[in-house]
């Protein structure tokens, strides 16, 4: 299995997990861009938002709720949820993930 996030889901690679549900996993980003930087991923492999099927609406919604719960679990009450889709947008790991960033003021628009 080549996908690094699938390997984290499988327990083959370590990760600082903060939340796990039946369908989603949240863990700390290896290279945090804010004092708190979590990644929330579906356990099922999907490359990116652009690859979500119409039949995956429930999975998409569950991911957003997992962001809410992961943020709560680490005590964040103000944070940004963002997902990069495609290389030009900055996606480097092609397993859908939502970044949850907080713990400092965040500028807008992002770069
Ligand atoms: P993106 O560039 O939007 O695809 O985000 C991928 C994120 O995954 C980056 O912020 C990386 O720092 C992070 N990352 C890559 N490998 C790992 C890993 N093994 N554990 C935790 N975070 C990782």
PDB file of C-alpha atoms and ligand atoms in Angstrom:
ATOM      1  CA  UNK A   1       0.000   0.000   0.000  1.00  0.00           C
ATOM      2  CA  UNK A   2       1.724   3.233  -1.158  1.00  0.00           C
ATOM      3  CA  UNK A   3      -0.538   5.857   0.372  1.00  0.00           C
ATOM      4  CA  UNK A   4       1.018   7.306   3.524  1.00  0.00           C
ATOM      5  CA  UNK A   5      -2.351   8.171   5.106  1.00  0.00           C
ATOM      6  CA  UNK A   6      -3.737   4.696   4.354  1.00  0.00           C
ATOM      7  CA  UNK A   7      -0.689   3.362   6.178  1.00  0.00           C
ATOM      8  CA  UNK A   8      -1.478   5.595   9.174  1.00  0.00           C
ATOM      9  CA  UNK A   9      -5.080   4.317   9.153  1.00  0.00           C
ATOM     10  CA  UNK A  10      -3.746   0.743   9.074  1.00  0.00           C
ATOM     11  CA  UNK A  11      -1.388   1.459  11.996  1.00  0.00           C
ATOM     12  CA  UNK A  12       1.675   0.779   9.869  1.00  0.00           C
ATOM     13  CA  UNK A  13       2.995   4.318  10.362  1.00  0.00           C
ATOM     14  CA  UNK A  14       2.904   6.252  13.644  1.00  0.00           C
ATOM     15  CA  UNK A  15       0.774   9.347  14.081  1.00  0.00           C
ATOM     16  CA  UNK A  16      -0.212  11.521  17.027  1.00  0.00           C
ATOM     17  CA  UNK A  17      -3.893  10.599  16.943  1.00  0.00           C
ATOM     18  CA  UNK A  18      -6.384  12.907  18.600  1.00  0.00           C
ATOM     19  CA  UNK A  19      -9.678  11.359  17.463  1.00  0.00           C
ATOM     20  CA  UNK A  20     -10.848   8.186  15.792  1.00  0.00           C
ATOM     21  CA  UNK A  21     -14.358   7.305  14.647  1.00  0.00           C
ATOM     22  CA  UNK A  22     -15.703   4.438  12.567  1.00  0.00           C
ATOM     23  CA  UNK A  23     -15.121   6.450   9.395  1.00  0.00           C
ATOM     24  CA  UNK A  24     -12.514   9.105  10.161  1.00  0.00           C
ATOM     25  CA  UNK A  25      -9.192   9.684  11.849  1.00  0.00           C
ATOM     26  CA  UNK A  26      -7.652  12.925  13.139  1.00  0.00           C
ATOM     27  CA  UNK A  27      -3.978  13.292  13.938  1.00  0.00           C
ATOM     28  CA  UNK A  28      -1.399  16.055  14.301  1.00  0.00           C
ATOM     29  CA  UNK A  29       0.366  17.314  11.191  1.00  0.00           C
ATOM     30  CA  UNK A  30       4.054  16.368  11.096  1.00  0.00           C
ATOM     31  CA  UNK A  31       4.998  19.916  10.004  1.00  0.00           C
ATOM     32  CA  UNK A  32       2.534  22.170  11.841  1.00  0.00           C
ATOM     33  CA  UNK A  33       1.742  25.556  10.272  1.00  0.00           C
ATOM     34  CA  UNK A  34       0.055  26.825  13.440  1.00  0.00           C
ATOM     35  CA  UNK A  35       0.346  26.008  17.169  1.00  0.00           C
ATOM     36  CA  UNK A  36      -2.394  23.444  16.591  1.00  0.00           C
ATOM     37  CA  UNK A  37      -2.510  21.776  13.183  1.00  0.00           C
ATOM     38  CA  UNK A  38      -4.607  18.642  12.775  1.00  0.00           C
ATOM     39  CA  UNK A  39      -5.394  16.539   9.739  1.00  0.00           C
ATOM     40  CA  UNK A  40      -8.783  14.873   9.487  1.00  0.00           C
ATOM     41  CA  UNK A  41      -9.043  12.054   6.969  1.00  0.00           C
ATOM     42  CA  UNK A  42     -11.555   9.457   5.872  1.00  0.00           C
ATOM     43  CA  UNK A  43     -10.420   5.908   6.607  1.00  0.00           C
ATOM     44  CA  UNK A  44     -11.614   4.995   3.145  1.00  0.00           C
ATOM     45  CA  UNK A  45      -9.200   6.172   0.450  1.00  0.00           C
ATOM     46  CA  UNK A  46     -10.396   9.091  -1.672  1.00  0.00           C
ATOM     47  CA  UNK A  47      -7.758  11.146  -3.518  1.00  0.00           C
ATOM     48  CA  UNK A  48      -9.251  14.608  -3.012  1.00  0.00           C
ATOM     49  CA  UNK A  49     -12.491  16.602  -2.873  1.00  0.00           C
ATOM     50  CA  UNK A  50     -12.646  16.506  -6.671  1.00  0.00           C
ATOM     51  CA  UNK A  51     -12.853  12.706  -6.510  1.00  0.00           C
ATOM     52  CA  UNK A  52     -15.770  12.490  -4.075  1.00  0.00           C
ATOM     53  CA  UNK A  53     -18.757  10.768  -5.593  1.00  0.00           C
ATOM     54  CA  UNK A  54     -22.346  11.921  -5.257  1.00  0.00           C
ATOM     55  CA  UNK A  55     -22.906   8.772  -3.200  1.00  0.00           C
ATOM     56  CA  UNK A  56     -20.285   9.922  -0.674  1.00  0.00           C
ATOM     57  CA  UNK A  57     -22.232  12.843   0.763  1.00  0.00           C
ATOM     58  CA  UNK A  58     -22.466  11.111   4.124  1.00  0.00           C
ATOM     59  CA  UNK A  59     -18.706  10.559   4.265  1.00  0.00           C
ATOM     60  CA  UNK A  60     -18.126  14.221   3.375  1.00  0.00           C
ATOM     61  CA  UNK A  61     -20.459  15.347   6.148  1.00  0.00           C
ATOM     62  CA  UNK A  62     -18.888  12.989   8.655  1.00  0.00           C
ATOM     63  CA  UNK A  63     -15.489  14.500   7.911  1.00  0.00           C
ATOM     64  CA  UNK A  64     -16.708  17.976   8.773  1.00  0.00           C
ATOM     65  CA  UNK A  65     -18.217  16.702  12.017  1.00  0.00           C
ATOM     66  CA  UNK A  66     -14.928  14.942  12.795  1.00  0.00           C
ATOM     67  CA  UNK A  67     -13.167  18.318  12.349  1.00  0.00           C
ATOM     68  CA  UNK A  68     -15.575  19.807  14.886  1.00  0.00           C
ATOM     69  CA  UNK A  69     -14.975  16.975  17.343  1.00  0.00           C
ATOM     70  CA  UNK A  70     -11.192  16.902  16.855  1.00  0.00           C
ATOM     71  CA  UNK A  71     -11.014  20.676  17.448  1.00  0.00           C
ATOM     72  CA  UNK A  72     -13.093  20.252  20.604  1.00  0.00           C
ATOM     73  CA  UNK A  73     -10.872  17.384  21.743  1.00  0.00           C
ATOM     74  CA  UNK A  74      -7.779  19.595  21.685  1.00  0.00           C
ATOM     75  CA  UNK A  75      -9.539  22.648  23.122  1.00  0.00           C
ATOM     76  CA  UNK A  76      -9.714  24.781  19.965  1.00  0.00           C
ATOM     77  CA  UNK A  77     -12.721  27.058  19.712  1.00  0.00           C
ATOM     78  CA  UNK A  78     -11.476  29.253  16.866  1.00  0.00           C
ATOM     79  CA  UNK A  79      -9.910  27.546  13.897  1.00  0.00           C
ATOM     80  CA  UNK A  80      -9.787  27.200  10.129  1.00  0.00           C
ATOM     81  CA  UNK A  81     -10.748  24.103   8.158  1.00  0.00           C
ATOM     82  CA  UNK A  82      -9.158  23.948   4.723  1.00  0.00           C
ATOM     83  CA  UNK A  83      -8.474  21.295   2.126  1.00  0.00           C
ATOM     84  CA  UNK A  84      -6.083  21.550  -0.796  1.00  0.00           C
ATOM     85  CA  UNK A  85      -7.295  19.885  -3.971  1.00  0.00           C
ATOM     86  CA  UNK A  86      -4.709  19.332  -6.685  1.00  0.00           C
ATOM     87  CA  UNK A  87      -1.016  20.148  -6.873  1.00  0.00           C
ATOM     88  CA  UNK A  88      -1.521  23.817  -7.829  1.00  0.00           C
ATOM     89  CA  UNK A  89      -3.596  24.303  -4.685  1.00  0.00           C
ATOM     90  CA  UNK A  90      -0.782  22.822  -2.614  1.00  0.00           C
ATOM     91  CA  UNK A  91      -1.953  19.239  -2.231  1.00  0.00           C
ATOM     92  CA  UNK A  92       1.039  17.004  -1.554  1.00  0.00           C
ATOM     93  CA  UNK A  93      -0.649  13.917  -0.097  1.00  0.00           C
ATOM     94  CA  UNK A  94      -3.292  12.470  -2.384  1.00  0.00           C
ATOM     95  CA  UNK A  95      -5.556  11.045   0.288  1.00  0.00           C
ATOM     96  CA  UNK A  96      -8.339  13.498   1.103  1.00  0.00           C
ATOM     97  CA  UNK A  97      -7.592  15.446   4.277  1.00  0.00           C
ATOM     98  CA  UNK A  98      -8.976  18.514   5.995  1.00  0.00           C
ATOM     99  CA  UNK A  99      -6.474  20.728   7.773  1.00  0.00           C
ATOM    100  CA  UNK A 100      -7.694  22.136  11.094  1.00  0.00           C
ATOM    101  CA  UNK A 101      -5.507  25.090  12.048  1.00  0.00           C
ATOM    102  CA  UNK A 102      -5.705  27.234  15.142  1.00  0.00           C
ATOM    103  CA  UNK A 103      -3.921  28.680  18.125  1.00  0.00           C
ATOM    104  CA  UNK A 104      -2.827  31.901  16.421  1.00  0.00           C
ATOM    105  CA  UNK A 105      -4.494  34.674  14.391  1.00  0.00           C
ATOM    106  CA  UNK A 106      -4.881  33.458  10.792  1.00  0.00           C
ATOM    107  CA  UNK A 107      -4.623  35.860   7.875  1.00  0.00           C
ATOM    108  CA  UNK A 108      -7.099  36.055   5.022  1.00  0.00           C
ATOM    109  CA  UNK A 109      -6.913  35.496   2.110  1.00  0.00           C
ATOM    110  CA  UNK A 110      -4.503  32.558   2.362  1.00  0.00           C
ATOM    111  CA  UNK A 111      -1.500  32.583   0.020  1.00  0.00           C
TER     112      UNK A 111
HETATM  113  P1  LIG B   1      -1.327  18.944   1.680  1.00  0.00           P
HETATM  114  O1  LIG B   1      -0.050  19.631   1.288  1.00  0.00           O
HETATM  115  O2  LIG B   1      -2.522  19.818   1.743  1.00  0.00           O
HETATM  116  O3  LIG B   1      -1.528  17.703   0.825  1.00  0.00           O
HETATM  117  O4  LIG B   1      -1.128  18.452   3.169  1.00  0.00           O
HETATM  118  C1  LIG B   1      -0.418  17.305   3.496  1.00  0.00           C
HETATM  119  C2  LIG B   1       0.009  17.458   4.918  1.00  0.00           C
HETATM  120  O5  LIG B   1       0.370  16.184   5.410  1.00  0.00           O
HETATM  121  C3  LIG B   1       1.214  18.369   5.112  1.00  0.00           C
HETATM  122  O6  LIG B   1       0.835  19.443   5.966  1.00  0.00           O
HETATM  123  C4  LIG B   1       2.255  17.456   5.742  1.00  0.00           C
HETATM  124  O7  LIG B   1       3.015  18.108   6.720  1.00  0.00           O
HETATM  125  C5  LIG B   1       1.411  16.356   6.333  1.00  0.00           C
HETATM  126  N1  LIG B   1       2.022  15.055   6.474  1.00  0.00           N
HETATM  127  C6  LIG B   1       2.685  14.351   5.525  1.00  0.00           C
HETATM  128  N2  LIG B   1       3.071  13.160   6.009  1.00  0.00           N
HETATM  129  C7  LIG B   1       2.626  13.088   7.285  1.00  0.00           C
HETATM  130  C8  LIG B   1       2.692  12.118   8.325  1.00  0.00           C
HETATM  131  N3  LIG B   1       3.316  10.945   8.146  1.00  0.00           N
HETATM  132  N4  LIG B   1       2.133  12.411   9.521  1.00  0.00           N
HETATM  133  C9  LIG B   1       1.508  13.598   9.720  1.00  0.00           C
HETATM  134  N5  LIG B   1       1.408  14.567   8.782  1.00  0.00           N
HETATM  135  C10 LIG B   1       1.968  14.312   7.589  1.00  0.00           C
END
